[in-house]
CSV table of C-alpha atoms in Angstrom, one decimal:
chain,number,residue,atom,x,y,z
A,1,MET,CA,6.3,-50.3,64.3
A,2,ASN,CA,2.8,-49.6,63.1
A,3,GLU,CA,2.5,-51.7,60.0
A,4,ASP,CA,-0.8,-50.1,59.0
A,5,GLY,CA,0.6,-46.6,58.9
A,6,ASP,CA,4.0,-45.0,58.4
A,7,GLY,CA,5.8,-48.3,59.1
A,8,LEU,CA,4.2,-50.0,56.2
A,9,LEU,CA,4.9,-47.1,53.9
A,10,VAL,CA,8.5,-47.0,55.0
A,11,ARG,CA,8.8,-50.7,54.3
A,12,ARG,CA,7.3,-50.3,50.8
A,13,CYS,CA,9.7,-47.4,50.1
A,14,ARG,CA,12.6,-49.6,51.0
A,15,GLU,CA,11.3,-52.1,48.6
A,16,GLY,CA,11.4,-49.5,45.9
A,17,ASP,CA,7.8,-48.3,45.8
A,18,GLY,CA,8.0,-44.6,44.9
A,19,ARG,CA,4.3,-44.2,45.5
A,20,ALA,CA,4.7,-45.0,49.2
A,21,PHE,CA,7.2,-42.2,49.5
A,22,ALA,CA,4.8,-39.9,47.8
A,23,VAL,CA,2.2,-40.8,50.5
A,24,LEU,CA,4.7,-40.1,53.3
A,25,VAL,CA,5.6,-36.7,51.7
A,26,GLY,CA,1.9,-35.9,51.4
A,27,ARG,CA,1.3,-36.8,55.0
A,28,TYR,CA,4.2,-34.9,56.5
A,29,GLU,CA,4.9,-32.1,54.1
A,30,LYS,CA,2.8,-29.6,56.0
A,31,PRO,CA,4.0,-30.3,59.6
A,32,VAL,CA,7.6,-30.3,58.4
A,33,PHE,CA,7.2,-27.1,56.5
A,34,ASN,CA,5.4,-25.5,59.5
A,35,ALA,CA,8.1,-26.6,61.9
A,36,ALA,CA,10.8,-25.2,59.7
A,37,LEU,CA,8.8,-22.0,59.2
A,38,ARG,CA,8.5,-21.5,63.0
A,39,MET,CA,12.1,-22.2,63.5
A,40,LEU,CA,13.3,-20.0,60.7
A,41,ARG,CA,10.6,-17.5,60.1
A,42,ASN,CA,11.5,-17.1,56.4
A,43,PRO,CA,9.1,-19.1,54.1
A,44,GLU,CA,11.8,-19.4,51.4
A,45,ASP,CA,14.2,-21.0,53.9
A,46,ALA,CA,11.4,-23.2,55.3
A,47,ARG,CA,10.7,-24.4,51.8
A,48,ASP,CA,14.3,-25.2,51.2
A,49,VAL,CA,14.6,-27.0,54.5
A,50,THR,CA,11.5,-29.0,53.8
A,51,GLN,CA,12.9,-30.2,50.5
A,52,THR,CA,16.2,-31.1,52.1
A,53,VAL,CA,14.6,-33.0,54.9
A,54,PHE,CA,12.6,-35.3,52.6
A,55,LEU,CA,15.6,-35.9,50.4
A,56,LYS,CA,17.7,-36.8,53.4
A,57,VAL,CA,14.9,-39.1,54.6
A,58,PHE,CA,14.8,-40.8,51.3
A,59,GLU,CA,18.6,-41.1,51.1
A,60,HIS,CA,18.8,-42.5,54.6
A,61,LEU,CA,15.7,-44.7,54.8
A,62,ASP,CA,17.9,-47.7,55.5
A,63,ASP,CA,19.2,-46.0,58.6
A,64,TYR,CA,15.8,-45.6,60.1
A,65,ASP,CA,15.2,-47.7,63.1
A,66,PRO,CA,11.6,-49.1,62.8
A,67,SER,CA,11.4,-49.6,66.6
A,68,HIS,CA,10.9,-45.8,66.8
A,69,ARG,CA,8.1,-43.7,65.4
A,70,PHE,CA,8.8,-42.6,61.9
A,71,TYR,CA,7.7,-39.1,62.6
A,72,SER,CA,10.1,-38.7,65.6
A,73,TRP,CA,12.9,-39.5,63.2
A,74,LEU,CA,11.6,-37.2,60.5
A,75,TYR,CA,11.0,-34.3,62.9
A,76,ARG,CA,14.5,-34.7,64.3
A,77,ILE,CA,15.9,-34.3,60.9
A,78,ALA,CA,13.7,-31.3,60.3
A,79,LEU,CA,14.9,-29.6,63.4
A,80,ASN,CA,18.5,-30.4,62.7
A,81,GLU,CA,18.2,-29.0,59.2
A,82,SER,CA,16.4,-25.9,60.5
A,83,ILE,CA,19.2,-25.3,63.0
A,84,ASN,CA,21.8,-25.8,60.3
A,85,ALA,CA,20.0,-23.3,58.2
A,86,LEU,CA,20.0,-20.8,61.1
A,87,ASN,CA,23.7,-21.3,61.6
A,88,ARG,CA,24.3,-20.6,57.9
A,89,ARG,CA,22.6,-17.3,58.2
A,90,VAL,CA,24.8,-14.4,58.4
A,91,ARG,CA,24.7,-12.8,61.8
A,92,ASN,CA,22.6,-9.7,62.0
A,93,GLU,CA,21.3,-10.3,58.5
A,94,PRO,CA,17.9,-8.7,58.2
A,95,ILE,CA,15.3,-11.5,58.3
A,96,ALA,CA,13.5,-11.6,55.0
A,97,GLY,CA,9.8,-11.8,55.2
A,98,ASP,CA,9.2,-8.7,57.4
A,99,GLU,CA,8.4,-6.5,54.5
A,100,ALA,CA,6.0,-9.0,53.1
A,101,ASP,CA,4.4,-9.5,56.5
A,102,GLU,CA,3.9,-5.7,56.9
A,103,ARG,CA,2.4,-5.4,53.4
A,104,ARG,CA,0.1,-8.3,54.0
A,105,GLY,CA,-0.8,-6.8,57.4
A,106,ALA,CA,-1.9,-3.6,55.8
A,107,GLU,CA,-4.2,-5.4,53.5
A,108,ASP,CA,-5.7,-7.8,55.9
A,109,GLU,CA,-5.8,-7.6,59.6
A,110,ILE,CA,-7.1,-11.0,60.4
A,111,ALA,CA,-6.6,-11.9,64.0
A,112,SER,CA,-4.8,-15.1,63.4
A,113,GLU,CA,-2.3,-13.4,61.1
A,114,GLN,CA,-1.7,-10.8,63.7
A,115,ALA,CA,-1.2,-13.5,66.3
A,116,GLY,CA,1.0,-15.4,63.9
A,117,ARG,CA,3.3,-12.4,63.4
A,118,GLU,CA,3.6,-11.5,67.0
A,119,VAL,CA,4.2,-15.1,68.1
A,120,GLN,CA,6.8,-15.5,65.4
A,121,ARG,CA,8.5,-12.4,66.5
A,122,ALA,CA,8.5,-13.7,70.1
A,123,LEU,CA,9.7,-17.1,69.0
A,124,MET,CA,12.7,-15.6,67.2
A,125,CYS,CA,13.8,-14.1,70.5
A,126,LEU,CA,14.3,-17.6,72.0
A,127,LYS,CA,17.4,-19.7,71.6
A,128,ALA,CA,16.9,-22.5,69.1
A,129,GLU,CA,16.8,-25.2,71.7
A,130,TYR,CA,13.8,-23.5,73.4
A,131,ARG,CA,12.1,-22.6,70.2
A,132,ALA,CA,12.4,-26.2,69.2
A,133,VAL,CA,10.4,-27.5,72.2
A,134,ILE,CA,7.7,-24.9,71.6
A,135,VAL,CA,7.5,-25.9,67.9
A,136,LEU,CA,7.3,-29.6,68.8
A,137,LYS,CA,4.7,-29.1,71.4
A,138,HIS,CA,2.5,-26.5,70.0
A,139,PHE,CA,2.9,-26.7,66.2
A,140,LEU,CA,3.4,-30.5,65.8
A,141,ASP,CA,1.3,-31.4,68.8
A,142,LEU,CA,3.7,-34.0,70.2
A,143,SER,CA,3.6,-35.5,73.6
A,144,TYR,CA,6.4,-35.2,76.1
A,145,GLU,CA,7.5,-38.7,75.2
A,146,ASP,CA,7.5,-37.9,71.5
A,147,ILE,CA,9.5,-34.7,72.1
A,148,GLY,CA,12.0,-36.7,74.1
A,149,GLN,CA,12.4,-39.1,71.2
A,150,VAL,CA,12.9,-36.3,68.7
A,151,LEU,CA,15.4,-34.4,70.8
A,152,GLY,CA,17.0,-37.4,72.5
A,153,LEU,CA,16.2,-36.1,75.9
A,154,PRO,CA,14.7,-37.7,79.0
A,155,ASP,CA,11.1,-36.8,80.0
A,156,LYS,CA,12.1,-34.7,82.9
A,157,THR,CA,14.4,-32.5,80.8
A,158,VAL,CA,11.7,-32.1,78.2
A,159,LYS,CA,9.3,-30.8,80.8
A,160,SER,CA,11.7,-28.4,82.4
A,161,ARG,CA,12.9,-27.1,79.0
A,162,LEU,CA,9.4,-26.6,77.9
A,163,PHE,CA,8.5,-24.7,81.1
A,164,THR,CA,11.6,-22.4,80.7
A,165,ALA,CA,10.7,-21.9,77.0
A,166,ARG,CA,7.2,-20.9,77.8
A,167,GLN,CA,8.4,-18.4,80.5
A,168,LEU,CA,10.8,-16.9,78.0
A,169,LEU,CA,8.0,-16.8,75.3
A,170,LYS,CA,5.6,-15.2,77.8
A,171,ASP,CA,8.2,-12.5,78.5
A,172,ALA,CA,8.7,-11.9,74.8
A,173,LEU,CA,4.9,-11.8,74.2
A,174,SER,CA,4.5,-9.4,77.1
A,175,ARG,CA,7.0,-7.1,75.6
A,176,ASN,CA,5.1,-7.1,72.4
A,177,GLY,CA,1.9,-6.5,74.2
A,178,VAL,CA,0.3,-9.7,73.1
A,179,ILE,CA,-0.4,-10.9,76.6
A,180,GLY,CA,-0.3,-9.2,80.0
A,181,SER,CA,2.8,-9.5,82.0
Y,1,MET,CA,6.7,-20.0,95.7
Y,2,ILE,CA,5.2,-23.0,94.0
Y,3,ASP,CA,6.6,-26.4,94.8
Y,4,GLU,CA,8.4,-27.8,91.7
Y,5,LYS,CA,6.3,-30.9,91.8
Y,6,TYR,CA,3.2,-28.9,91.3
Y,7,ILE,CA,4.7,-26.7,88.6
Y,8,GLU,CA,5.2,-30.0,86.7
Y,9,LEU,CA,1.6,-31.1,87.4
Y,10,ILE,CA,0.2,-27.7,86.4
Y,11,GLN,CA,2.0,-27.8,83.1
Y,12,ALA,CA,0.9,-31.4,82.5
Y,13,ASP,CA,-2.7,-30.4,83.2
Y,14,VAL,CA,-2.5,-27.6,80.6
Y,15,ASP,CA,-0.9,-29.9,78.1
Y,16,GLY,CA,-3.5,-32.6,78.6
Y,17,GLU,CA,-0.9,-35.0,80.0
Y,18,LEU,CA,-1.9,-35.0,83.7
Y,19,PRO,CA,-2.1,-38.5,85.1
Y,20,GLU,CA,-5.6,-39.2,86.3
Y,21,GLN,CA,-4.4,-40.2,89.8
Y,22,ALA,CA,-2.8,-36.8,90.2
Y,23,ARG,CA,-5.9,-34.8,89.3
Y,24,ALA,CA,-7.4,-34.7,92.8
Y,25,GLU,CA,-4.1,-33.8,94.4
Y,26,LEU,CA,-3.6,-30.9,92.0
Y,27,SER,CA,-7.1,-29.6,92.5
Y,28,ARG,CA,-6.5,-29.4,96.2
Y,29,TYR,CA,-3.2,-27.6,95.7
Y,30,LEU,CA,-4.8,-25.1,93.3
Y,31,LEU,CA,-7.6,-24.3,95.8
Y,32,ALA,CA,-5.1,-23.6,98.5
Y,33,HIS,CA,-2.5,-21.7,96.4
Y,34,PRO,CA,-3.6,-18.6,94.4
Y,35,GLU,CA,-0.1,-18.3,92.8
Y,36,ALA,CA,-0.5,-21.8,91.4
Y,37,ARG,CA,-3.8,-20.8,89.9
Y,38,ALA,CA,-2.1,-17.8,88.4
Y,39,LEU,CA,0.5,-20.0,86.8
Y,40,ARG,CA,-2.1,-22.3,85.4
Y,41,ASP,CA,-3.9,-19.3,83.9
Y,42,GLU,CA,-0.7,-17.9,82.5
Y,43,LEU,CA,0.2,-21.2,80.8
Y,44,GLY,CA,-3.3,-21.5,79.5
Y,45,ARG,CA,-3.0,-18.0,77.9
Y,46,ILE,CA,0.2,-19.0,76.1
Y,47,HIS,CA,-1.6,-22.1,74.8
Y,48,GLU,CA,-4.4,-19.9,73.5
Y,49,VAL,CA,-2.1,-17.5,71.8
Y,50,LEU,CA,-0.2,-20.3,70.1
Y,51,ALA,CA,-3.3,-22.1,69.1
Y,52,ARG,CA,-4.5,-19.0,67.2
Y,53,VAL,CA,-1.5,-19.1,64.9
Y,54,THR,CA,-2.5,-20.5,61.5
Y,55,ARG,CA,-0.7,-23.7,60.2
Y,56,GLU,CA,0.5,-22.6,56.9
Y,57,ASP,CA,0.1,-24.6,53.7
Y,58,PRO,CA,3.4,-25.5,52.0
Y,59,PRO,CA,4.1,-23.6,48.9
Y,60,PRO,CA,2.4,-25.0,45.8
Y,61,GLY,CA,4.6,-27.4,43.9
Y,62,LEU,CA,6.9,-28.2,46.8
Y,63,ARG,CA,5.7,-31.8,46.9
Y,64,GLU,CA,6.3,-32.2,43.2
Y,65,THR,CA,9.7,-30.8,43.5
Y,66,ILE,CA,10.6,-33.2,46.2
Y,67,LEU,CA,9.3,-36.2,44.3
Y,68,ALA,CA,11.0,-35.1,41.1
Y,69,ALA,CA,14.3,-35.1,42.9
Y,70,VAL,CA,13.6,-38.4,44.6
Y,71,ARG,CA,12.5,-40.0,41.4
Y,72,PHE,CA,15.9,-39.3,40.0
Y,73,ARG,CA,17.5,-40.9,43.0
Y,74,ALA,CA,15.3,-43.9,42.7
Y,75,ARG,CA,16.4,-44.9,39.3
Y,76,PRO,CA,18.6,-48.0,39.0
Y,77,PRO,CA,22.3,-47.6,38.2
Y,78,VAL,CA,23.0,-47.4,34.5
Y,79,ARG,CA,25.3,-49.1,32.1
Y,80,GLY,CA,26.9,-51.5,34.4
Y,81,GLN,CA,28.6,-48.7,36.3
Y,82,GLY,CA,26.5,-49.3,39.4
Y,83,ARG,CA,29.0,-48.0,42.0
Y,84,GLU,CA,29.8,-44.8,40.3
Y,85,ALA,CA,26.2,-44.2,39.2
Y,86,ALA,CA,25.0,-44.5,42.7
Y,87,TRP,CA,27.7,-42.2,44.0
Y,88,THR,CA,27.0,-39.5,41.5
Y,89,ALA,CA,23.3,-39.8,42.0
Y,90,ALA,CA,23.8,-39.2,45.7
Y,91,GLY,CA,26.0,-36.2,44.9
Y,92,MET,CA,23.3,-34.8,42.7
Y,93,LEU,CA,20.7,-35.3,45.3
Y,94,ARG,CA,22.8,-33.2,47.7
Y,95,TYR,CA,23.3,-30.7,44.9
Y,96,ALA,CA,19.6,-30.4,44.7
Y,97,ALA,CA,19.0,-30.5,48.4
Y,98,VAL,CA,21.5,-27.9,49.2
Y,99,PHE,CA,20.1,-25.4,46.8
Y,100,ALA,CA,16.6,-26.6,46.9
Y,101,GLY,CA,14.2,-23.9,46.0
Y,102,GLY,CA,13.5,-25.5,42.6
Y,103,LEU,CA,9.8,-24.9,43.0
Y,104,LEU,CA,9.3,-22.9,39.9
Y,105,VAL,CA,11.2,-25.1,37.5
Y,106,GLY,CA,10.6,-28.3,39.3
Y,107,ALA,CA,6.9,-27.7,39.2
Y,108,ALA,CA,7.0,-26.8,35.6
Y,109,ALA,CA,8.9,-30.0,34.8
Y,110,TRP,CA,6.4,-32.1,36.7
Y,111,GLN,CA,3.4,-30.4,35.1
Y,112,ALA,CA,4.9,-30.9,31.7
Y,113,GLY,CA,5.1,-34.6,32.3
Y,114,VAL,CA,8.8,-34.7,31.8
Y,115,ASP,CA,9.6,-38.3,32.4
Y,116,ARG,CA,13.3,-38.5,32.1
Y,117,ALA,CA,14.5,-35.2,33.6
Y,118,SER,CA,14.5,-33.6,36.9
Y,119,VAL,CA,15.3,-29.9,37.2
Y,120,PHE,CA,16.4,-28.0,40.2
Y,121,GLU,CA,17.2,-24.4,41.1
Y,122,VAL,CA,20.7,-24.2,42.4
Y,123,SER,CA,21.1,-20.6,43.4
Y,124,GLU,CA,23.7,-19.8,46.1
Y,125,VAL,CA,25.9,-22.4,44.5
Y,126,ALA,CA,29.3,-20.8,45.1
Y,127,GLY,CA,31.2,-22.2,48.0
Y,128,THR,CA,28.7,-24.6,49.2
Y,129,MET,CA,28.9,-27.4,46.6
Y,130,VAL,CA,29.6,-30.7,48.3
Y,131,ALA,CA,33.0,-32.3,47.9
Y,132,GLY,CA,33.1,-34.9,45.2
Y,133,ASP,CA,30.2,-33.6,43.3
Y,134,PRO,CA,30.7,-34.3,39.6
Y,135,VAL,CA,29.5,-30.9,38.5
Y,136,SER,CA,31.4,-28.8,41.0
Y,137,ARG,CA,34.8,-30.3,40.1
Y,138,SER,CA,34.6,-30.6,36.4
Y,139,ALA,CA,34.8,-28.0,33.6
Y,140,PRO,CA,31.8,-27.8,31.2
Y,141,VAL,CA,31.9,-30.0,28.2
Y,142,ASP,CA,30.2,-27.3,26.1
Y,143,SER,CA,28.4,-23.9,26.8
Y,144,PHE,CA,26.9,-20.9,25.1
Y,145,ASP,CA,26.0,-17.4,26.1
Y,146,VAL,CA,22.6,-15.9,26.2
Y,147,ALA,CA,22.3,-12.1,25.7
Y,148,LEU,CA,18.7,-11.1,25.2
Y,149,ASP,CA,16.6,-8.2,26.6
Y,150,GLN,CA,14.7,-10.6,28.8
Y,151,VAL,CA,17.4,-13.0,29.9
Y,152,GLY,CA,21.2,-13.1,29.9
Y,153,GLY,CA,23.8,-15.5,31.1
Y,154,THR,CA,25.3,-18.8,30.2
Y,155,VAL,CA,24.1,-22.4,29.6
Y,156,SER,CA,26.6,-25.1,30.2
Y,157,LEU,CA,26.8,-28.9,29.8
Y,158,PHE,CA,28.6,-30.9,32.4
Y,159,GLY,CA,29.2,-34.6,32.3
Y,160,SER,CA,30.4,-37.5,34.3
Y,161,PRO,CA,30.5,-41.2,33.1
Y,162,SER,CA,27.0,-41.8,34.2
Y,163,MET,CA,25.2,-38.5,34.1
Y,164,ARG,CA,25.0,-35.2,32.4
Y,165,VAL,CA,23.7,-31.9,33.7
Y,166,VAL,CA,22.7,-28.8,31.9
Y,167,GLN,CA,23.4,-25.9,34.1
Y,168,PHE,CA,21.7,-22.5,33.5
Y,169,ASP,CA,23.3,-19.4,35.0
Y,170,LEU,CA,20.7,-17.0,34.0
Y,171,ASP,CA,19.4,-13.6,35.0
Y,172,PHE,CA,15.7,-13.2,34.0
Y,173,ARG,CA,14.7,-9.6,33.4
Y,174,GLY,CA,11.4,-10.3,31.8
Y,175,PRO,CA,9.1,-13.2,31.0
Y,176,ALA,CA,10.7,-16.0,29.0
Y,177,ASP,CA,10.3,-19.7,28.5
Y,178,VAL,CA,13.1,-22.2,28.2
Y,179,VAL,CA,12.7,-25.2,25.9
Y,180,VAL,CA,15.0,-28.1,26.1
Y,181,ALA,CA,15.1,-30.8,23.4
Y,182,HIS,CA,17.1,-33.9,24.0
Y,183,ASP,CA,17.1,-37.5,23.0
Y,184,GLY,CA,13.7,-37.2,21.2
Y,185,GLU,CA,12.0,-35.4,24.1
Y,186,VAL,CA,11.0,-31.8,24.5
Y,187,ALA,CA,10.5,-30.1,27.8
Y,188,ARG,CA,9.3,-26.6,28.2
Y,189,PHE,CA,10.0,-24.6,31.4
Y,190,SER,CA,7.8,-21.6,31.7
Y,191,GLY,CA,7.0,-19.1,34.4
Y,192,PHE,CA,10.3,-17.3,34.5
Y,193,THR,CA,9.8,-13.6,34.9
Y,194,GLY,CA,11.8,-10.6,36.0
Y,195,GLU,CA,10.2,-11.1,39.5
Y,196,SER,CA,11.8,-14.5,39.8
Y,197,ALA,CA,15.2,-12.8,39.4
Y,198,GLY,CA,15.4,-12.2,43.1
Y,199,ARG,CA,16.4,-15.8,43.8
Y,200,ASN,CA,17.5,-16.8,40.4
Y,201,GLY,CA,21.0,-17.5,39.3
Y,202,ARG,CA,21.6,-21.1,38.7
Y,203,TYR,CA,19.4,-24.0,37.7
Y,204,ALA,CA,20.4,-27.5,36.8
Y,205,LEU,CA,18.6,-30.0,34.6
Y,206,VAL,CA,19.6,-33.6,35.1
Y,207,LEU,CA,19.5,-35.8,32.0
Y,208,ASP,CA,19.3,-39.4,32.5
Y,209,GLY,CA,17.8,-41.0,29.5
Y,210,PRO,CA,19.4,-44.0,27.8
Y,211,GLY,CA,20.8,-41.8,25.0
Y,212,SER,CA,21.8,-39.0,27.3
Y,213,MET,CA,25.5,-39.6,27.1
Y,214,GLU,CA,25.8,-38.9,23.4
Y,215,SER,CA,22.8,-36.9,22.1
Y,216,PRO,CA,23.2,-33.1,21.7
Y,217,VAL,CA,21.0,-30.9,23.8
Y,218,GLN,CA,19.2,-28.1,22.1
Y,219,VAL,CA,18.1,-25.2,24.3
Y,220,SER,CA,15.8,-22.5,23.1
Y,221,PHE,CA,14.5,-19.3,24.6
Y,222,VAL,CA,11.0,-18.2,23.8
Y,223,VAL,CA,9.7,-14.7,24.3
Y,224,ASP,CA,6.1,-13.7,23.4
Y,225,GLY,CA,5.7,-17.0,21.6
Y,226,ARG,CA,8.7,-16.5,19.4
Y,227,THR,CA,12.0,-18.4,19.6
Y,228,VAL,CA,14.6,-15.7,20.0
Y,229,GLN,CA,17.7,-17.8,20.5
Y,230,THR,CA,18.7,-21.4,20.2
Y,231,GLY,CA,21.9,-23.0,21.2
Y,232,THR,CA,23.1,-26.6,20.9
Y,233,LEU,CA,25.3,-28.3,23.5
Y,234,HIS,CA,27.3,-31.3,22.4
Y,235,ALA,CA,28.5,-34.1,24.5
Y,236,ALA,CA,31.9,-33.8,22.9
Y,237,ALA,CA,32.6,-30.1,22.3
Y,238,PRO,CA,33.1,-29.4,18.5
Y,239,HIS,CA,36.7,-28.9,17.6
């Protein structure tokens, strides 16, 4: 455990130092929110999941095994909560956020926003297990080893799943005209 | 057809995880196999597209909402009822966690410097309340109705031996503030508008001050700077 970083903060949290938890939330609020957002698409759901994740982390700090990286544990909770939220969604329910996206698009055609919408649309075509590896690799910048820790998978499986996920994503992006087929 | 071994190396190269000792071997393979170069380019394009996607900032107030909820959890058990206090606190945390989305009110509570209360939005409450939650399984101790142009609904007080919760089932049709006075403290929750009605419904305010078990709770609704309705919730409902 890195005692100068997350590990130290976790230890201080366990000792009852609320400020240490505030630092952890500040450090990981954005990646957790973005992971949830890319898994769920809907910002409201992503916000709810982010809150749930940190509350669960706080409740279960004693269960955290300090021999693993804190963020691996945190991101695992984030993905699980995102998948739970996906499962709670009513099937075929229209995904909120499209309308807002279109409205925003009419006002501001910034390239990154356009890319974001298209990528998000393509991501939503993937099964959650494939979306998860894309999110971990590209939005949380994790290594294969870290992804393996988060998902509880061996390195080899991480690589093959990532490759399949990218092929599926490429197909979806090609259908949307974002990249050539 | 690309050998599986080289597919793995190409992907590792694009991901910046290619072992140094494999670099020369991959270079030779790429030179000899155009389909391998095409795959590398294709993976590179996917990387570029994904890199263009903006990392969004979390909604304002989210951090404060989280910390407000955690602060409640962090308090020590009260009045020698440690076991039950801890249990109910965990229940309330789940209560807050399940319904989350307390951004609006949570942020207001934080900004107002409310030190002994945490407030959560609890919309979508029906059917998803956790088993054993003190609020879900008990009847309100006291309640009153609100019927104003700007807001309508019910405000209820629930209690367990170690905690009390004011629950707001409200439909905001226009701008209104909610002022809660309890145990010598006053907290004002502002920012409710008709627009917030899309996700509104149920909010909960957790009271955990030392006098919270007995003191009445006064709830006022303020519209355009004027108090238009005030109701008082009693720990023991008046007979």
